[in-house]
Coordinates of C-alpha atoms and ligand atoms in Angstrom, one line a residue:
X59 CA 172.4 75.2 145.5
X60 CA 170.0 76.7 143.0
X61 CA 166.9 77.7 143.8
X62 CA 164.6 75.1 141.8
X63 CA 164.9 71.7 140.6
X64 CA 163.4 72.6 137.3
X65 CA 162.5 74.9 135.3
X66 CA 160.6 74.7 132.1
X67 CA 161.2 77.9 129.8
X68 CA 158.9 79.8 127.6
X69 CA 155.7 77.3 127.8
X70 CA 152.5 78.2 126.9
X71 CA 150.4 77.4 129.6
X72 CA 146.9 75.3 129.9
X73 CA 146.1 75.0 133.4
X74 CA 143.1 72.4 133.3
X75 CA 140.8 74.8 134.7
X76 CA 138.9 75.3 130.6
X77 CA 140.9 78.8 131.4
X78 CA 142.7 80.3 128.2
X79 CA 146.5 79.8 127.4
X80 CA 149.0 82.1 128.2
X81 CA 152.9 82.5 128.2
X82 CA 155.1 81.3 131.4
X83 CA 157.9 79.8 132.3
X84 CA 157.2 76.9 134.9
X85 CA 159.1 76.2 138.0
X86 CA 159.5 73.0 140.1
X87 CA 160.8 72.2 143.3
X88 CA 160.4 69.2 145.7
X89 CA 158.1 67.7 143.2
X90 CA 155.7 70.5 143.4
X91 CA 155.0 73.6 141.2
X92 CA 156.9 76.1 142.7
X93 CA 155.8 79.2 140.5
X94 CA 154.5 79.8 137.8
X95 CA 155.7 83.3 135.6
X96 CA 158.3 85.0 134.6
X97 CA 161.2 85.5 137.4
X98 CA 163.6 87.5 136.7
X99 CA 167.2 85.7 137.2
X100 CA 165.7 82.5 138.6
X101 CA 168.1 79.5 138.7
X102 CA 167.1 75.7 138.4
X103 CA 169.3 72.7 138.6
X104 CA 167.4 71.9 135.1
X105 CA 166.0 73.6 132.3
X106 CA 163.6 72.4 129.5
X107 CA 162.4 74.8 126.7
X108 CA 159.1 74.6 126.0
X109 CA 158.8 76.9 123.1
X110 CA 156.2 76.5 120.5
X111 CA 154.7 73.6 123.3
X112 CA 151.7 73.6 125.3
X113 CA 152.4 72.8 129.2
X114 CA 149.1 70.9 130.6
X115 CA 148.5 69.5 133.4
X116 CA 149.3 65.5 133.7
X117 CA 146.6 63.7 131.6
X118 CA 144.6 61.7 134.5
X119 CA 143.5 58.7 132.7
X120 CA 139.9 58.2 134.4
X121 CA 139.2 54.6 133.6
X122 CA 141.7 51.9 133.3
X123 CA 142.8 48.5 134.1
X124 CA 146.5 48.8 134.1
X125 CA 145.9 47.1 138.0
X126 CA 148.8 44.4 136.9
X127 CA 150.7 46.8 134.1
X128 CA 152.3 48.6 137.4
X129 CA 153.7 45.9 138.7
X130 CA 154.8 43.8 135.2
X131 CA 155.8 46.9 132.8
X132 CA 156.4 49.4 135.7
X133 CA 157.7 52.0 132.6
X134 CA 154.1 52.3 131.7
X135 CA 155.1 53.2 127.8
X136 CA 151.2 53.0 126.9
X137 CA 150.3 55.8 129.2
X138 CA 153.3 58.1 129.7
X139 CA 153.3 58.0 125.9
X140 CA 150.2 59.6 125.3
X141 CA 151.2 62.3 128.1
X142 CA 149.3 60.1 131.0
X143 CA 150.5 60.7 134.5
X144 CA 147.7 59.2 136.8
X145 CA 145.6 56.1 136.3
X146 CA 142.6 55.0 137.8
X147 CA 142.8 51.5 138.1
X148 CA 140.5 48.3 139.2
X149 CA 137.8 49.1 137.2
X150 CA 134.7 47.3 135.9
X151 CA 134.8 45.1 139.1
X152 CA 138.1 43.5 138.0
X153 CA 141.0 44.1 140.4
X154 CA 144.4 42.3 141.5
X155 CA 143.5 42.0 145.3
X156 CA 142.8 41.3 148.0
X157 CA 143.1 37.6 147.0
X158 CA 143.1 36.1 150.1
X159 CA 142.4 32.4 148.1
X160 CA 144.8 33.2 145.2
X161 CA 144.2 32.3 141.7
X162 CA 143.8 29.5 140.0
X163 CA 143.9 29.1 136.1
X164 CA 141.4 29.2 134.3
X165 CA 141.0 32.8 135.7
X166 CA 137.1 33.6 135.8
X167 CA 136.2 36.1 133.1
X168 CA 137.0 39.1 133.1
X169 CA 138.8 39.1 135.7
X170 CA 141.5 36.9 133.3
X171 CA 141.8 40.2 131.4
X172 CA 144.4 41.3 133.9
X173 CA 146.2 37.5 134.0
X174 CA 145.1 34.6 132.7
X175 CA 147.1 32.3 134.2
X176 CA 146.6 33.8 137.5
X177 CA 149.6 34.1 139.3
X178 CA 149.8 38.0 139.8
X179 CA 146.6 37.9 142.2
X180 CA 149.2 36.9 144.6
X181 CA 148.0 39.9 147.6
X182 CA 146.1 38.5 150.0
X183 CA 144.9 41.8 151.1
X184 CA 144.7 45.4 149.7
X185 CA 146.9 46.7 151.6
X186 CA 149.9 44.3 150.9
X187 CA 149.2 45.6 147.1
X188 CA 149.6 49.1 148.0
X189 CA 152.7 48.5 149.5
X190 CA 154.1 46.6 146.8
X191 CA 153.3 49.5 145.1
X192 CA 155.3 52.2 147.1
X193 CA 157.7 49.8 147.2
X194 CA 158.6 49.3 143.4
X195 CA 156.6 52.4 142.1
X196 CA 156.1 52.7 138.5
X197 CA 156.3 55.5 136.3
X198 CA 152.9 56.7 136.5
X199 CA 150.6 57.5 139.8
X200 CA 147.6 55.8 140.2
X201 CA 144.8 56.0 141.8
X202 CA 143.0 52.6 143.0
X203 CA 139.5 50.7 143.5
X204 CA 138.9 47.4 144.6
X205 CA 136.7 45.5 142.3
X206 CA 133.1 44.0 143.6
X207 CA 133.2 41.0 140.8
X208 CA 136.5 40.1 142.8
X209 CA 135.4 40.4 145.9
X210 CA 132.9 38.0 144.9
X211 CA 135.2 35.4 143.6
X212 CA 137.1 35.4 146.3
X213 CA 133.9 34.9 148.8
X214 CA 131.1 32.8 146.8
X215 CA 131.2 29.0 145.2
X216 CA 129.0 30.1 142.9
X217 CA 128.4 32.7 141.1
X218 CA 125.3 32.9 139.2
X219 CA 123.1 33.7 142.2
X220 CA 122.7 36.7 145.0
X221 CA 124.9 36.1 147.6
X222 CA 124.2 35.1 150.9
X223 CA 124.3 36.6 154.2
X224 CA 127.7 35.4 155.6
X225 CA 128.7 36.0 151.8
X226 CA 128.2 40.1 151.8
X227 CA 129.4 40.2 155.3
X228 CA 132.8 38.9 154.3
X229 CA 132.9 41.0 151.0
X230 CA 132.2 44.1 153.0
X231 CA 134.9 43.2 155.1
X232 CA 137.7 43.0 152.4
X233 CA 136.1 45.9 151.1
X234 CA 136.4 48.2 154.2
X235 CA 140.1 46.9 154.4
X236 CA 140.9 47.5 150.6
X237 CA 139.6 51.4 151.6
X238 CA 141.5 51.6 154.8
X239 CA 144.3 50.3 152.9
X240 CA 144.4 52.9 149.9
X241 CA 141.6 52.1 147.3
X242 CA 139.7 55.2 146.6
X243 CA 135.9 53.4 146.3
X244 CA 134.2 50.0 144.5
X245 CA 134.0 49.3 140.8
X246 CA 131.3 46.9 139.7
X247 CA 131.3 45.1 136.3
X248 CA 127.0 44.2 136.9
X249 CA 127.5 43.5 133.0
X250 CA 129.4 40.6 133.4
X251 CA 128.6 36.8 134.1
X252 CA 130.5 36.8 137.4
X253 CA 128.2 40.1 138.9
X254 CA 124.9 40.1 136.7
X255 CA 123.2 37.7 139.6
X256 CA 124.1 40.8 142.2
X257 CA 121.0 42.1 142.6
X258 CA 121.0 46.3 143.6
X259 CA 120.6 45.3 147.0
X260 CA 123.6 43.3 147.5
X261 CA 125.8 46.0 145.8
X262 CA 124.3 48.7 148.2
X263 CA 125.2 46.3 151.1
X264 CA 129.1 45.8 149.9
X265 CA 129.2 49.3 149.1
X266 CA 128.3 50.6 152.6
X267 CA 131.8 51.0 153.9
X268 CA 132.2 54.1 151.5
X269 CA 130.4 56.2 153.0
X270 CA 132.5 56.1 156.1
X271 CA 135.8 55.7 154.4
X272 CA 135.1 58.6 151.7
X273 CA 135.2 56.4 148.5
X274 CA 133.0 56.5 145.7
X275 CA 131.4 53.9 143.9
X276 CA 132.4 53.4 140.1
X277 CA 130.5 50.9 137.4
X278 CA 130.2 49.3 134.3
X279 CA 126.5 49.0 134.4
X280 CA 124.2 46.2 134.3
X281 CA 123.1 47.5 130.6
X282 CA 124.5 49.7 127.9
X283 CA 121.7 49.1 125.6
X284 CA 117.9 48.4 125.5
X285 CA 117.7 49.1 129.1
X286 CA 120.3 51.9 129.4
X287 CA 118.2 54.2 131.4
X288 CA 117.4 51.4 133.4
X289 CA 120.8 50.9 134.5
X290 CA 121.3 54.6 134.9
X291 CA 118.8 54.5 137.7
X292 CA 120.7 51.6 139.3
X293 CA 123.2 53.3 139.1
X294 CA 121.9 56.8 141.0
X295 CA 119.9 54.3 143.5
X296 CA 123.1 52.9 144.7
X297 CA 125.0 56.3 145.5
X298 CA 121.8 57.7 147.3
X299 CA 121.8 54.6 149.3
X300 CA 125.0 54.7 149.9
X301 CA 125.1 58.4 150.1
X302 CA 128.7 58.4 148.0
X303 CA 129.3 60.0 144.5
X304 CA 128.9 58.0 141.6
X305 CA 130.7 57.7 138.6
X306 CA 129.6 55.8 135.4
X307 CA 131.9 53.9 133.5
X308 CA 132.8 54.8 129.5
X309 CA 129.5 55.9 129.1
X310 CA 127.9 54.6 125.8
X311 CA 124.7 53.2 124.1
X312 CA 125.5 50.0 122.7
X313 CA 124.0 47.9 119.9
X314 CA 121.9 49.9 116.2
X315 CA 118.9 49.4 118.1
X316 CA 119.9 52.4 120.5
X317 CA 122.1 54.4 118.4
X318 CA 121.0 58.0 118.8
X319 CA 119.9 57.6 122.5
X320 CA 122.5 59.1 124.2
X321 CA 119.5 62.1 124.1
X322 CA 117.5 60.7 126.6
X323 CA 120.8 59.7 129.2
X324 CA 122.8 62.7 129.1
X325 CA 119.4 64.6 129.8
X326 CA 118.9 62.2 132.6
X327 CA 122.1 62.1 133.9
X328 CA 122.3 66.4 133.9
X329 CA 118.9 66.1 135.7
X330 CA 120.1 64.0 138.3
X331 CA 123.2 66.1 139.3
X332 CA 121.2 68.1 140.4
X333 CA 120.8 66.3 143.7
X334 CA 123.7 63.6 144.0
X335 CA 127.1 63.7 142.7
X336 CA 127.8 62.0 139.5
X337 CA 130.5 61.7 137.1
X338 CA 131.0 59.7 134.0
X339 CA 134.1 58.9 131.6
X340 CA 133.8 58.1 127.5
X341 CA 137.0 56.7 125.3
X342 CA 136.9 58.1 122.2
X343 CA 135.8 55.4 119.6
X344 CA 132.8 53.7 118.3
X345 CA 134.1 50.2 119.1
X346 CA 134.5 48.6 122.4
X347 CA 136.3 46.0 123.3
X348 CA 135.9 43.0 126.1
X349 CA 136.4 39.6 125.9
X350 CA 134.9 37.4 123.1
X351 CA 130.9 36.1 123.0
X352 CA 128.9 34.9 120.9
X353 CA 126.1 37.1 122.2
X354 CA 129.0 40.2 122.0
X355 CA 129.8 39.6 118.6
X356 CA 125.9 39.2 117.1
X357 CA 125.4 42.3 118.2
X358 CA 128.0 44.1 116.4
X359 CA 128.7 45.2 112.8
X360 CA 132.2 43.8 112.9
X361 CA 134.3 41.7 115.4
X362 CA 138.1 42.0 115.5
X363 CA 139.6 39.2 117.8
X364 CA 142.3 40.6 120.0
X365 CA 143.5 37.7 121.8
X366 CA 142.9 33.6 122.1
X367 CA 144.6 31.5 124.3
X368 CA 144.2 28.6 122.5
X369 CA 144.8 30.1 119.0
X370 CA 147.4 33.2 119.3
X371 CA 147.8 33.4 115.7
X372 CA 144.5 34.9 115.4
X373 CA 145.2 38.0 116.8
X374 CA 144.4 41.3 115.1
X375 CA 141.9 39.5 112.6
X376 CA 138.5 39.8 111.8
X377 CA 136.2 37.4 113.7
X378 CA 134.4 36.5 109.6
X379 CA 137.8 36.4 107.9
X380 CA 138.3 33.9 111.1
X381 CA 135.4 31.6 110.7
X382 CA 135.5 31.6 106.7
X383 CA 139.6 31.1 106.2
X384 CA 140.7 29.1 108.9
X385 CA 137.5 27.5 109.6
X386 CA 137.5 28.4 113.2
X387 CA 134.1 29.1 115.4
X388 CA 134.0 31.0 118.5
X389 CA 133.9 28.3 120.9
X390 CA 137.0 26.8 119.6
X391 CA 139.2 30.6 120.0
X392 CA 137.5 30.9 124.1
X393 CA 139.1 32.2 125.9
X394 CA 139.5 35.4 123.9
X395 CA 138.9 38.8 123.4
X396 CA 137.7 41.0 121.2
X397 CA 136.8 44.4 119.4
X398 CA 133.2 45.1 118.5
X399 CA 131.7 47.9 116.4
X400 CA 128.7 48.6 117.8
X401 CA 128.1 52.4 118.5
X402 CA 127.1 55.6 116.2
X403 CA 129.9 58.2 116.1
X404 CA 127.2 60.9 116.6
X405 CA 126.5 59.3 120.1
X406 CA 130.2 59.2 120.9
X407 CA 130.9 62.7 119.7
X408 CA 127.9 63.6 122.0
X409 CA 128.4 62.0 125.0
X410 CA 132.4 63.4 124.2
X411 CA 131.4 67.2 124.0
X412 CA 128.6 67.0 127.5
X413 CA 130.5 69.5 129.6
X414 CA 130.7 66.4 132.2
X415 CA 132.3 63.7 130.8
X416 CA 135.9 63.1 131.6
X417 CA 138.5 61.3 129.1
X418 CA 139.6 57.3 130.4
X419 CA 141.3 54.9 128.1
X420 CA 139.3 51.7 129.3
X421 CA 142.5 50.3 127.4
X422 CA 143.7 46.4 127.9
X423 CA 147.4 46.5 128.3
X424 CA 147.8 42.6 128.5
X425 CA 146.2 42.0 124.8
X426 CA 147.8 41.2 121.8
X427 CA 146.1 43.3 119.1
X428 CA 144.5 45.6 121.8
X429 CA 142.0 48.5 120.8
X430 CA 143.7 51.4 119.9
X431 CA 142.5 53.0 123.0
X432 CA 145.1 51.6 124.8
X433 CA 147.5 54.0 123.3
X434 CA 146.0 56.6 121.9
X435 CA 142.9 57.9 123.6
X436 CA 144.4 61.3 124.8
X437 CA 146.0 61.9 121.4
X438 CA 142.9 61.2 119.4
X439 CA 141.1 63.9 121.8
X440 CA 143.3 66.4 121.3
X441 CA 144.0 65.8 117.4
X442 CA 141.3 64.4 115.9
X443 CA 138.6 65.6 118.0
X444 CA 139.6 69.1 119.1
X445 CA 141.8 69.9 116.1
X446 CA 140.4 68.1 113.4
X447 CA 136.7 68.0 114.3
X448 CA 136.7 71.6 116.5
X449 CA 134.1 69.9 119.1
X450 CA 135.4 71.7 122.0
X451 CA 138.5 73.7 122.4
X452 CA 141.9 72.8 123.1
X453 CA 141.5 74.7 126.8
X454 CA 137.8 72.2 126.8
X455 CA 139.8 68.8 125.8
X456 CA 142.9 69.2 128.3
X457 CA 140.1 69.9 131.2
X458 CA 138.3 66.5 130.4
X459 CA 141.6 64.6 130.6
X460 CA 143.0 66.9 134.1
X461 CA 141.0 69.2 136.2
X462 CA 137.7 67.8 135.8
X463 CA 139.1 64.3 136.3
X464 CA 141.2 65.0 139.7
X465 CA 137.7 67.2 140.7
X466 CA 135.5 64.0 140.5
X467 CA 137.9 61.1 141.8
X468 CA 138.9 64.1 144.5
X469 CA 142.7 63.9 143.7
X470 CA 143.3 67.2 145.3
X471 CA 146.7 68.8 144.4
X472 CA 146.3 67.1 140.3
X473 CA 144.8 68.1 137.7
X474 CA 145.5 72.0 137.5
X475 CA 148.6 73.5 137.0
X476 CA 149.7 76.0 139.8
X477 CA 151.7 76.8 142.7
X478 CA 151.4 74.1 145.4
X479 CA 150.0 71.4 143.2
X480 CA 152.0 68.3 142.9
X481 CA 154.6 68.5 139.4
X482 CA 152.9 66.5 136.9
X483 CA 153.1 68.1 133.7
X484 CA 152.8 67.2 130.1
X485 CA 154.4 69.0 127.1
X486 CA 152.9 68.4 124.1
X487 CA 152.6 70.6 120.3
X488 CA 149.0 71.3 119.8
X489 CA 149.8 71.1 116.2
X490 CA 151.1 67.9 115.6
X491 CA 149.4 65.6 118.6
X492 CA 147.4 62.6 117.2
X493 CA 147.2 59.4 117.7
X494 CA 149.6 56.6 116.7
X495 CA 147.7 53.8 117.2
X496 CA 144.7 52.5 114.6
X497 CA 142.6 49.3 114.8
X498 CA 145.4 48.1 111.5
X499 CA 148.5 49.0 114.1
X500 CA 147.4 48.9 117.5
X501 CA 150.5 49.3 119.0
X502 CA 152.5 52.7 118.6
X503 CA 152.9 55.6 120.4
X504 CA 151.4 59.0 120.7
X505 CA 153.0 61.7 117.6
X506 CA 153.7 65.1 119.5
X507 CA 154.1 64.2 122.8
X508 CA 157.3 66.1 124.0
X509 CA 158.0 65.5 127.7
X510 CA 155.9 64.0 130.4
X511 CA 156.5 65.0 134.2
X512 CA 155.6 63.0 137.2
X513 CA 156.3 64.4 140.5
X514 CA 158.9 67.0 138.9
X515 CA 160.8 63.6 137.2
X516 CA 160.9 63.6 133.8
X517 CA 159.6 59.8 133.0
X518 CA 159.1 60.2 129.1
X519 CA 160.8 62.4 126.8
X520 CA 162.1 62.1 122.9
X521 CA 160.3 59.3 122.4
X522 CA 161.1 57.0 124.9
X523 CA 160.6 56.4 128.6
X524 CA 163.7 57.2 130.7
X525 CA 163.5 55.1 133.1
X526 CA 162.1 57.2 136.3
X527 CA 159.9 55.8 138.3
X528 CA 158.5 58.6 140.5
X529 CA 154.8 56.9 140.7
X530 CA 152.7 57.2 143.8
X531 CA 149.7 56.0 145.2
X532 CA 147.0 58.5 145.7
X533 CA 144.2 59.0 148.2
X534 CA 140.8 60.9 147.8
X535 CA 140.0 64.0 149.7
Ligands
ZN1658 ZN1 134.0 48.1 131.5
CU1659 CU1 136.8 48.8 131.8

């Protein structure tokens, strides 16, 4: 028996800690980094030469809802493309369980965004989705929050009110188990129909479990535009309550009116750190994309439609080319979804480069023209942004997307390569990365991407997924 699984030869390394490269061979064994250097004579079962690559730490993708894309594409090509090892999943309130009523189509938005038809919320409780999980792992590992706007689906007859008494009672419940079960803390999607009627206080009382269970609460906030700061507040007001870290979702400011005011948040937010723990994540474009709305589209400079149930063939085009060729009108493409230009590049380059934001896709794997995000947000960081632009370093970019990601969700042994943390790696020429993916061809993989490692398995390499499925579940510590 050699002495190591694997071995990769003459990498050089980026450990995810913003510390510079340097030259080492890598060795793996039971899944683990085993040492890092240059051992004289040291055997491995396998060998894969690195030279001329950059070894990094797995990209953690901070924000995502691939909740269902585990379970229905288990190869995960979107992510293990782009060099993505760990997703966090059940974002933005919208998550696959508990369901202990099931589903029934029509699927309330957004929740439809992970099935419409709604036959995968078929887990009745957390944990019985966690163990269908570690049961039929998928390539990637992830780590998990239960959603508030499903909680509240599953517990209320209406939605567009506070709920009641009895009503939070049995959503703190399914929270509490979802935590005990695996889920690393509450997402809330207060933007959205389904949660906007949640006042602060109702949040704070579903949220109270985290505190004892260690999670931390996660959100799309109530407001990304006029009232941005607003939200923040919310926001910070709910972790103190709860006394739990924060993290805000793809942090942005939304709509011409407040282009330019990501001066007054990232001040804000730097200025609250200081007493609680916050985090935030940013994908790297000036479009974002949800499902379809009047009220959505108004306020954007363009609208690309990237789904309708009722008209499929509309997919990919643009909302005006929409209304003036085929004579169609919003209501008659609903349900849908849709891209919308509405940021200032200057505010996404900003909020980008503040030393605290951490790199999440936000990308919808179940679309059929789907933002570009979806498979190239890591690439488009590392090329266009680090290379291209020079707004940070390469050493700056890979610690958005690795160390300082696994440091906020508290993934303990991810995020940095060395001896003792868990094997996930990703090989990659700094060179040639960049994205593969535009809003013209939203579909294609990452360019540059070499091999990607998951638990010392080798799940992507040459261009195409090899069929390993080493995924786990994570906890928080
Ligand atoms: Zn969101
Ligand atoms: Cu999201």
């Amino acid at each position: 028996m050699r002495e190591y699984d694997l071995v990769i030869r003459n990498a050089t390394v980026i450990d995810g800690t913003r510390a510079p490269r340097y030259d080492a061979d890598i060795f793996v064994s039971g899944g683990r980094i085993a040492a890092i250097g240059r051992l004289e004579g040291a055997q491995a079962d396998a060998e894969v030469d690195a030279s001329g690559r950059i070894a990094a730490p797995g990209f953690i993708d901070a924000h995502t809802h691939d909740d269902r894309l585990m379970l229905s594409s288990p190869e995960m090509a979107p992510k293990v493309s782009q060099g993505v090892t760990t997703v966090v999943a059940g974002n933005c309130g919208c998550s696959l369980a508990p369901a202990p009523n099931g589903m029934r189509a029509p699927v309330t938005p957004p929740l439809d965004l992970l099935d419409d038809e709604g036959g995968w919320f078929r887990f009745p409780t957390f944990r019985e989705y966690v163990e269908e999980l570690v049961a039929h792992p998928p390539a990637t590992n992830c780590a998990l929050l239960v959603g508030h706007t499903m909680l509240r689906v599953q517990t209320m007859d209406s939605l567009g009110r506070p709920a009641k008494k009895a009503e939070i009672a049995r959503m703190k419940s399914l929270a509490d188990e979802a935590l005990a079960s695996g889920a690393i803390g509450i997402s809330t999607g207060l933007y959205y129909e389904p949660a906007h009627a949640a006042p602060t206080d109702e949040v704070v009382q579903v949220c109270r479990p985290l505190a004892a269970r260690n999670g931390l609460y996660v959100t799309h906030m109530r407001d990304e535009g006029a009232n941005v700061l607003v939200s923040l507040e919310e926001t910070f007001r709910i972790g103190r309550e709860v006394g739990v870290p924060v993290v805000i979702s793809h942090h942005k400011v939304a709509g011409a009116p407040n282009h330019g005011r990501s001066r007054e948040t990232l001040p804000l937010i730097e200025a609250r750190m200081k007493s609680q723990k916050i985090g935030l994540d940013c994908y790297p474009y000036c479009a974002s994309s949800t499902i379809l709305s009047a009220g959505r589209a108004a306020g954007a400079t363009k609208t690309l439609v990237t789904w309708s149930k009722p008209h499929p063939e509309v997919a990919g085009m643009d909302l005006e080319q929409i209304k003036r060729e085929m004579k169609l009108g919003i209501d008659q493409l609903l349900p849908a979804g849709a891209i919308y230009f509405s940021m200032d590049e200057q505010d996404v380059q900003r909020i980008l480069s503040f030393e605290h934001t951490m790199i999440g896709s936000d990308g919808l794997p179940h679309d059929a023209a789907p933002h570009p995000r979806l498979w190239s947000t890591f690439p488009r960081v590392l090329g266009h942004y680090a290379r291209g632009l020079g707004l940070f370093p390469l050493e700056t970019a890979v610690y958005k997307m690795t160390g300082l990601t696994a440091r906020t969700f508290g993934l303990a042994d991810r995020g940095v390569l060395a001896p003792g943390m868990a094997a996930d790696i990703t090989l990659f020429d700094a060179g040639e990365i960049d994205e593969g993916a535009s809003f013209e061809k939203p579909i294609a993989p990452a360019k540059g991407i070499d091999t990607v490692i998951v638990n010392g398995t080798i799940v992507w390499r040459d261009g195409k997924s090899t069929g390993a499925r080493p995924g786990q579940v994570l906890r928080r510590s």
